[in-house]
CSV table of C-alpha atoms in Angstrom, one decimal:
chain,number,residue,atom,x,y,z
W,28,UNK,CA,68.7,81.6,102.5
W,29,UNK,CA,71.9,83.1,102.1
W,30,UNK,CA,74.8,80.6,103.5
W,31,UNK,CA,76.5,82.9,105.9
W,32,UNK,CA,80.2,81.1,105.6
W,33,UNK,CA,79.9,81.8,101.5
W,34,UNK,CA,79.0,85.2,102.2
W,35,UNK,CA,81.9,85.8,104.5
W,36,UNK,CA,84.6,84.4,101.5
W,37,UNK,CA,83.0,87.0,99.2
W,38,UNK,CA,83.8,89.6,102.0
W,39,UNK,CA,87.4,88.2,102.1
W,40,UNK,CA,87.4,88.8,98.0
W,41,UNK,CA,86.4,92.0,98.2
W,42,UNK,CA,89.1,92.7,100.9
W,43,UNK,CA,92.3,90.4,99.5
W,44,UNK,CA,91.5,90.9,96.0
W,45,UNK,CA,91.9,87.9,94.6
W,46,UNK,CA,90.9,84.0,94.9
W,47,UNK,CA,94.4,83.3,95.6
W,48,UNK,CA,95.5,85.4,98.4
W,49,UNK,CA,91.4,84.2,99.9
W,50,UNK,CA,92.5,80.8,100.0
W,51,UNK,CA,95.7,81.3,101.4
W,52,UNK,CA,94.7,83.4,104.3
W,53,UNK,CA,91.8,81.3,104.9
W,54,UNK,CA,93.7,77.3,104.3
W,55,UNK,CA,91.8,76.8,101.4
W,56,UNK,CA,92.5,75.8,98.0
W,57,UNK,CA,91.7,78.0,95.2
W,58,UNK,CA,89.3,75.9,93.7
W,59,UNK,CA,88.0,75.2,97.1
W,60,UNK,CA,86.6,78.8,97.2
W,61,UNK,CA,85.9,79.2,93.6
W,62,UNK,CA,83.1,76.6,93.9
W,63,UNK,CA,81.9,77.5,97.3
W,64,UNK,CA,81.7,81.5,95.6
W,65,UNK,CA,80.0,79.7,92.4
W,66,UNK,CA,77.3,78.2,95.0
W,67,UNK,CA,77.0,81.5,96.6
W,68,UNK,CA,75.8,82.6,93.1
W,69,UNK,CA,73.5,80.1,92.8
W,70,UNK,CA,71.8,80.8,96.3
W,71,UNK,CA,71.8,84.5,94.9
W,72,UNK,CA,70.2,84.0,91.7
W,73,UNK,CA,72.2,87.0,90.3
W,74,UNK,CA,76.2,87.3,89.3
W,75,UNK,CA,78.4,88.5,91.8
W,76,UNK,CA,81.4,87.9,89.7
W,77,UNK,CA,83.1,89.1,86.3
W,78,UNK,CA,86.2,88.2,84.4
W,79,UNK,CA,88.9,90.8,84.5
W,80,UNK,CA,91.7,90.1,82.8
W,81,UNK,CA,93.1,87.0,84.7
W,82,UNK,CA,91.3,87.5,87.6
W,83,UNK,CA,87.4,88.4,88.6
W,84,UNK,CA,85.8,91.8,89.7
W,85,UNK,CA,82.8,92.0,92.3
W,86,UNK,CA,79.5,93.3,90.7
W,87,UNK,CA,77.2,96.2,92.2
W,88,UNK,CA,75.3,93.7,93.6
W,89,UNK,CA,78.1,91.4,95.4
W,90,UNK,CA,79.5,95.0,96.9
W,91,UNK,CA,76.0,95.0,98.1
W,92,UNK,CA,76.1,92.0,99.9
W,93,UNK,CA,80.1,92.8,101.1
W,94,UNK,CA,78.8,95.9,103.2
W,95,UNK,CA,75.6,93.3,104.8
W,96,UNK,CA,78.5,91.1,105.5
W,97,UNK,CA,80.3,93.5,107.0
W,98,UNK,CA,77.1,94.7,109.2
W,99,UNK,CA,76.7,91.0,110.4
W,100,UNK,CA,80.1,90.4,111.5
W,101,UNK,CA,80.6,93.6,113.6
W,102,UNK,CA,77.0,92.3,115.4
W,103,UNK,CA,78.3,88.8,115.9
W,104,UNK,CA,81.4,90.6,117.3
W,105,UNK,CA,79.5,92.2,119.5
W,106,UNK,CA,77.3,89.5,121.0
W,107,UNK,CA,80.5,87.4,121.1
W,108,UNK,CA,82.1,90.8,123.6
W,109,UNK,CA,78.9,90.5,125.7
W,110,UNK,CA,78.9,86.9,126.1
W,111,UNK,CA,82.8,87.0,127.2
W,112,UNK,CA,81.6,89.8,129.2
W,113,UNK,CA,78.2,88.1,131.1
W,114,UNK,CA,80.8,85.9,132.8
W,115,UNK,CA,83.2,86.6,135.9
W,116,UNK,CA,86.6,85.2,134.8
W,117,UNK,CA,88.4,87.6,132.0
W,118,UNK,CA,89.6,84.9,129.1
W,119,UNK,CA,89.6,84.7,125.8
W,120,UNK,CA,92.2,85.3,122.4
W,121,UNK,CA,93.9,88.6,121.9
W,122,UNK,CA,95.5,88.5,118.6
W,123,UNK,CA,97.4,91.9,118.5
W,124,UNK,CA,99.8,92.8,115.7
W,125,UNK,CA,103.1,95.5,116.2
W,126,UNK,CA,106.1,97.2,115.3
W,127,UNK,CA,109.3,95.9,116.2
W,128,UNK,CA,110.6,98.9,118.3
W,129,UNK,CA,107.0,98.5,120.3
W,130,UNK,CA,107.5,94.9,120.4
W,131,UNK,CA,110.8,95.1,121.8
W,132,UNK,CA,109.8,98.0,124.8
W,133,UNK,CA,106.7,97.4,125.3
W,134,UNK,CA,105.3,93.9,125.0
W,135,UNK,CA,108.0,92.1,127.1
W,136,UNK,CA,106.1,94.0,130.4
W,137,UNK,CA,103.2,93.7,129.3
W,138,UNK,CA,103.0,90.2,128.7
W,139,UNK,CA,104.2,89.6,131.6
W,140,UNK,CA,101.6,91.7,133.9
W,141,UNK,CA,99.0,90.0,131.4
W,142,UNK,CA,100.0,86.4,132.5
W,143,UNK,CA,99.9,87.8,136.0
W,144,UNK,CA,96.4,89.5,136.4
W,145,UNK,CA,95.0,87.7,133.6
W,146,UNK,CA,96.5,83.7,133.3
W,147,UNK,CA,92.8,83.0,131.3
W,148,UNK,CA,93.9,85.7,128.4
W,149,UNK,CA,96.3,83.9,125.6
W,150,UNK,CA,97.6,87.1,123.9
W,151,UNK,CA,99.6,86.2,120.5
W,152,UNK,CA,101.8,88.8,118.6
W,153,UNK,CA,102.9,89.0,115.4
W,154,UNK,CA,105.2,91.6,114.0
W,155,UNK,CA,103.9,93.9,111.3
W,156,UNK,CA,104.5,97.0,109.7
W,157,UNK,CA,102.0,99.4,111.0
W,158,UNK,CA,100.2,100.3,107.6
W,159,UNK,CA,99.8,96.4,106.8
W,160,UNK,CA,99.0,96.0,110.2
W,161,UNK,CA,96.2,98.7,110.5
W,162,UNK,CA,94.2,97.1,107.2
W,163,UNK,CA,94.7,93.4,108.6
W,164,UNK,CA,93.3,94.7,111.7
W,165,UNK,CA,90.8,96.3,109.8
W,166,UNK,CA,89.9,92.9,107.8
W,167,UNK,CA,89.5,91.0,111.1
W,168,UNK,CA,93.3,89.1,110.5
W,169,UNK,CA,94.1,90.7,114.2
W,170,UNK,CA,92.3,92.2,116.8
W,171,UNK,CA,94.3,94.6,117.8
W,172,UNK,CA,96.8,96.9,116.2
W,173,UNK,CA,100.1,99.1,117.9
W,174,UNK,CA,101.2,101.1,115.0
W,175,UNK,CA,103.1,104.4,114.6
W,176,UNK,CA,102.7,107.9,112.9
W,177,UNK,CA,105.3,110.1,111.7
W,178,UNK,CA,105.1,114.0,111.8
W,179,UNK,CA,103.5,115.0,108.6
W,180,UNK,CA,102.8,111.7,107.3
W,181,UNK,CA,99.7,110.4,108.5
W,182,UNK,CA,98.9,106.9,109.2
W,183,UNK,CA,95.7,105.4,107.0
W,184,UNK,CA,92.4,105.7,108.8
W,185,UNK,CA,90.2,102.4,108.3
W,186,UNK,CA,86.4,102.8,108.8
W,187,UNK,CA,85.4,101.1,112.3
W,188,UNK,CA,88.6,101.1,113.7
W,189,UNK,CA,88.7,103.1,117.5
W,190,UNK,CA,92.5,105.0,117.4
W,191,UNK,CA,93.7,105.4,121.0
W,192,UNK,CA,96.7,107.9,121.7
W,193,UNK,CA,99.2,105.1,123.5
W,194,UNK,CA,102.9,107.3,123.9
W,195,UNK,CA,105.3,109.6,121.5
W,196,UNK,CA,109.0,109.8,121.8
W,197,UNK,CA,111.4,112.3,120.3
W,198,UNK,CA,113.7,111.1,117.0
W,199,UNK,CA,116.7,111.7,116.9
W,200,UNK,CA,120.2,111.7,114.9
W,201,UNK,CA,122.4,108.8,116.1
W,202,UNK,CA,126.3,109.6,115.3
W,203,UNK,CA,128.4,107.0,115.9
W,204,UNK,CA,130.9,108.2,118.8
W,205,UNK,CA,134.4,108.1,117.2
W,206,UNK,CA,133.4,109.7,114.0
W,207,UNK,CA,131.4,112.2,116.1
W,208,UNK,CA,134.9,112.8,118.4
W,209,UNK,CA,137.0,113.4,115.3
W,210,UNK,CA,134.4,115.2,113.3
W,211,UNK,CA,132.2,117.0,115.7
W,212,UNK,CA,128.4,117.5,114.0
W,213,UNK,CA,126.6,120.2,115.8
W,214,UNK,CA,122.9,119.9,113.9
W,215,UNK,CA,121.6,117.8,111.3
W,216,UNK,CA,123.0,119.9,108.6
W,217,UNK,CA,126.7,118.7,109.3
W,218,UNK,CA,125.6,115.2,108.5
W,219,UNK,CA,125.4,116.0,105.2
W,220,UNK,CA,128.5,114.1,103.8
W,221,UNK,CA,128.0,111.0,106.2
W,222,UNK,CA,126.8,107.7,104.9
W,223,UNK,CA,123.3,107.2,106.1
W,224,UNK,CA,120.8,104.0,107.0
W,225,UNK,CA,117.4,104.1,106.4
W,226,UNK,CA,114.2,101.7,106.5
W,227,UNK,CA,112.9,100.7,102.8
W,228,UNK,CA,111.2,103.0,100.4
W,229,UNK,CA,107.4,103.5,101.1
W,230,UNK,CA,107.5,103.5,104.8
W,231,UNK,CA,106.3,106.2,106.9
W,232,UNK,CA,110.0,106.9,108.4
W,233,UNK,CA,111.8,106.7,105.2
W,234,UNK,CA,109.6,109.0,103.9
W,235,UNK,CA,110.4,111.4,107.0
W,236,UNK,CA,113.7,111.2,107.0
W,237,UNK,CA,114.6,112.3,103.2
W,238,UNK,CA,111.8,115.0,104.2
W,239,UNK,CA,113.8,116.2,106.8
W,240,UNK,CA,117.3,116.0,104.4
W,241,UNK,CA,115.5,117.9,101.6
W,242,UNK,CA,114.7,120.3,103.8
W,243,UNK,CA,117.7,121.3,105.2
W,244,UNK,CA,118.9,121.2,102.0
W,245,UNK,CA,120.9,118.1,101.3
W,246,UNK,CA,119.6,114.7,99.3
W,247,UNK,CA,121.2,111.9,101.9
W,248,UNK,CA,123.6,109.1,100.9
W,249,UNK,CA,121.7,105.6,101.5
W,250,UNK,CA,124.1,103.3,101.2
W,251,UNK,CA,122.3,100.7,103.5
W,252,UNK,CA,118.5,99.9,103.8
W,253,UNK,CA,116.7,97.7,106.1
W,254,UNK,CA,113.5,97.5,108.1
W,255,UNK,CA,115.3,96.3,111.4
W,256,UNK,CA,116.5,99.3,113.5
W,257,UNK,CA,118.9,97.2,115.4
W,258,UNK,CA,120.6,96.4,112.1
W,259,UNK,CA,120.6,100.6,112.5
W,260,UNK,CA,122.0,100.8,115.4
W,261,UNK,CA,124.6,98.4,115.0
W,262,UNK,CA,125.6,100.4,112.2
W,263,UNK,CA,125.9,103.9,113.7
W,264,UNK,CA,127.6,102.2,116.5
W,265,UNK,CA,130.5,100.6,114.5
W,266,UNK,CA,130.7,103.6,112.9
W,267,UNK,CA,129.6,102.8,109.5
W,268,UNK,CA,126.5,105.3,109.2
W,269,UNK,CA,124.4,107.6,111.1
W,270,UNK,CA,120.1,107.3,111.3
W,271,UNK,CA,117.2,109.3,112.5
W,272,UNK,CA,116.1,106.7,115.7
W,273,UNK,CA,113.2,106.7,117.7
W,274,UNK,CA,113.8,107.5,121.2
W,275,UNK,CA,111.9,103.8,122.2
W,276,UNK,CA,114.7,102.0,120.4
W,277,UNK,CA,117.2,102.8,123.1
W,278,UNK,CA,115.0,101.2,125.8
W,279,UNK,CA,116.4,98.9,128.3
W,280,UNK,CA,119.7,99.2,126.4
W,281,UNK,CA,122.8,101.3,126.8
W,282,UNK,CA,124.6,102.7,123.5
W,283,UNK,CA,127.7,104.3,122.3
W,284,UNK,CA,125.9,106.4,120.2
W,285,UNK,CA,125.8,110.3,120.1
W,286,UNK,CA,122.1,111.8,120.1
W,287,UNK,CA,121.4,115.1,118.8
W,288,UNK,CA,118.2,116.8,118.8
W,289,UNK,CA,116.4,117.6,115.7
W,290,UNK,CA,115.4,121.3,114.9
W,291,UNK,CA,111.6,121.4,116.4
W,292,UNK,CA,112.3,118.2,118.5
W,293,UNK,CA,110.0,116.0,116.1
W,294,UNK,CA,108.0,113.3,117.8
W,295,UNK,CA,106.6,110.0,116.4
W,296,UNK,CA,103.1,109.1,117.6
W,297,UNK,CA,102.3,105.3,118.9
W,298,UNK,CA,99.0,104.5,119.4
W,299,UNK,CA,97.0,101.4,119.1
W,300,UNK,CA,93.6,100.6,117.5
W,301,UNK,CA,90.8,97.9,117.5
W,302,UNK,CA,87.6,97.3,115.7
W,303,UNK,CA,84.7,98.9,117.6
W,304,UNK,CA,83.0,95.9,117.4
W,305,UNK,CA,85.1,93.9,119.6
W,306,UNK,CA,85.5,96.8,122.0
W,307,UNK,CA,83.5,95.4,124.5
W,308,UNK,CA,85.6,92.2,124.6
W,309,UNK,CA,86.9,92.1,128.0
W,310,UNK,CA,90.3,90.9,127.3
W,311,UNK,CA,91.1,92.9,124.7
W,312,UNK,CA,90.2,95.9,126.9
W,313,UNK,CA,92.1,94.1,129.5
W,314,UNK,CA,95.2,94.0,127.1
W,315,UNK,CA,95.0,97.7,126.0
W,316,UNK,CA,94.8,98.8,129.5
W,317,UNK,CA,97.6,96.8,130.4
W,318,UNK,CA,99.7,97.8,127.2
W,319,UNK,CA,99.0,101.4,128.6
W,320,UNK,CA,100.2,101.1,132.1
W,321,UNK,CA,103.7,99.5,130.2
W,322,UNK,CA,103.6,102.7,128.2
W,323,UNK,CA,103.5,105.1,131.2
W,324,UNK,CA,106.6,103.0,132.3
């Protein structure tokens, strides 16, 4: 017999990669899952694992037994929904990961209707970057994702993940008032020459933003970079740049900035997704609902 715990670290391989990044997700120590994978072997009969270079590679068959893996723990998902289910109090874990604009307009409300309706439900939030976030869901790390799409740059699509449509907001070009007094800028084009902020290289709005640029035919000036859009906003506001911002940034705050419209009024797309598995969990539906109702304002 297969030892079900073994078999879920060779799952965890299969997703992390390597023996390291296994134990560290998991509180192990390397060697601690390097013999409990060598046992797993044993119980096999057959290799699962090959050198490659300085770390190993699954074989044919240990992909094998990944995707039975996989089967198993969306089933024990599933019993664990129904059991949480069978009874009449809602409680449980929600372990929900999300961007920091989301967290910031969103989650405040409904955390607080949560802890109203729900006192049984612990919900715990980490902040994540929506592609990371989607796979981690995806590899059980959360149970719940809130993650964003761009126009024309698609967010990845994990199998067994159920997408749910949560709100969109328009993007705009923030001008910082003075500049925008002594300079006026009628459309994105007249931005041209301005110094600009921008999230890192590799992210979904980065990526739309020099888009955009290019295609009004200027390459921007980044002279600052960060992930944090109220390091952006700061920065437009003292005048020192100007950014394409998500209207859901501006929530619950007031701002010097000037806001122009975008040609085709471009809208970013949040949405959330879980594992199907645990859709039946009623405090994770308990949550989404909630997070909805927040959403709809």
């Amino acid at each position: 017999m297969l030892e079900i715990r073994r078999l879920v670290l060779l799952r965890e391989l299969a997703v992390r990669g390597t023996i390291a990044a296994v134990a560290e997700a998991l509180n192990f120590s390397p060697s601690a899952v390097s013999q409990q994978l060598s046992q797993l072997e044993k119980e096999a009969g057959m290799p699962l694992l090959r050198k490659a270079g300085r770390g190993v590679q699954l074989t044919p068959q240990a992909e094998v037994l990944v995707e039975s893996v996989g089967e198993v723990l969306d089933m024990l998902e599933r019993a664990e929904s129904r059991l949480q289910a069978s009874t009449a109090t809602v409680s449980g874990r929600v372990r929900v990961a999300v961007f920091q604009s989301a967290a910031l307009a969103l989650m405040p409300a409904t955390l607080l209707a949560m802890a109203t309706r729900f006192p049984d439900v612990r919900v715990e939030m980490v902040q994540r970057e929506p592609e990371e976030a989607l796979r981690e869901t995806w590899a059980r790390d959360f149970d719940m994702v809130i993650a964003e799409q761009y126009p024309a740059h698609a967010a990845p699509h994990h199998p067994g993940l159920d997408r749910r449509p949560l709100t969109t907001d328009a993007i705009r070009l923030a001008l910082p008032a003075e500049a925008a007094a002594l300079h006026p800028v009628a459309s994105l084009d007249g931005a041209r020459h301005m110094p600009w902020v921008m999230e890192p290289r590799g992210t979904a709005s980065r990526h739309f933003a020099e888009q955009l640029c290019r295609s009004t035919g200027f390459e921007p000036d980044v002279r600052y970079e960060t992930a944090d859009l109220q390091a952006h906003i700061r920065l437009v506001e003292s005048g020192n740049a100007v950014a394409l911002i998500p209207d859901l940034v501006w929530a619950g705050r007031d701002t010097s900035c000037r806001l122009l419209d975008l040609p085709d009024r471009p809208r970013r797309t949040i949405f959330t997704a879980q594992r199907l598995a645990g859709a039946a969990s009623p405090a994770a539906h308990a949550f989404r609902e909630t997070l909805e109702e927040a959403a709809r304002g």
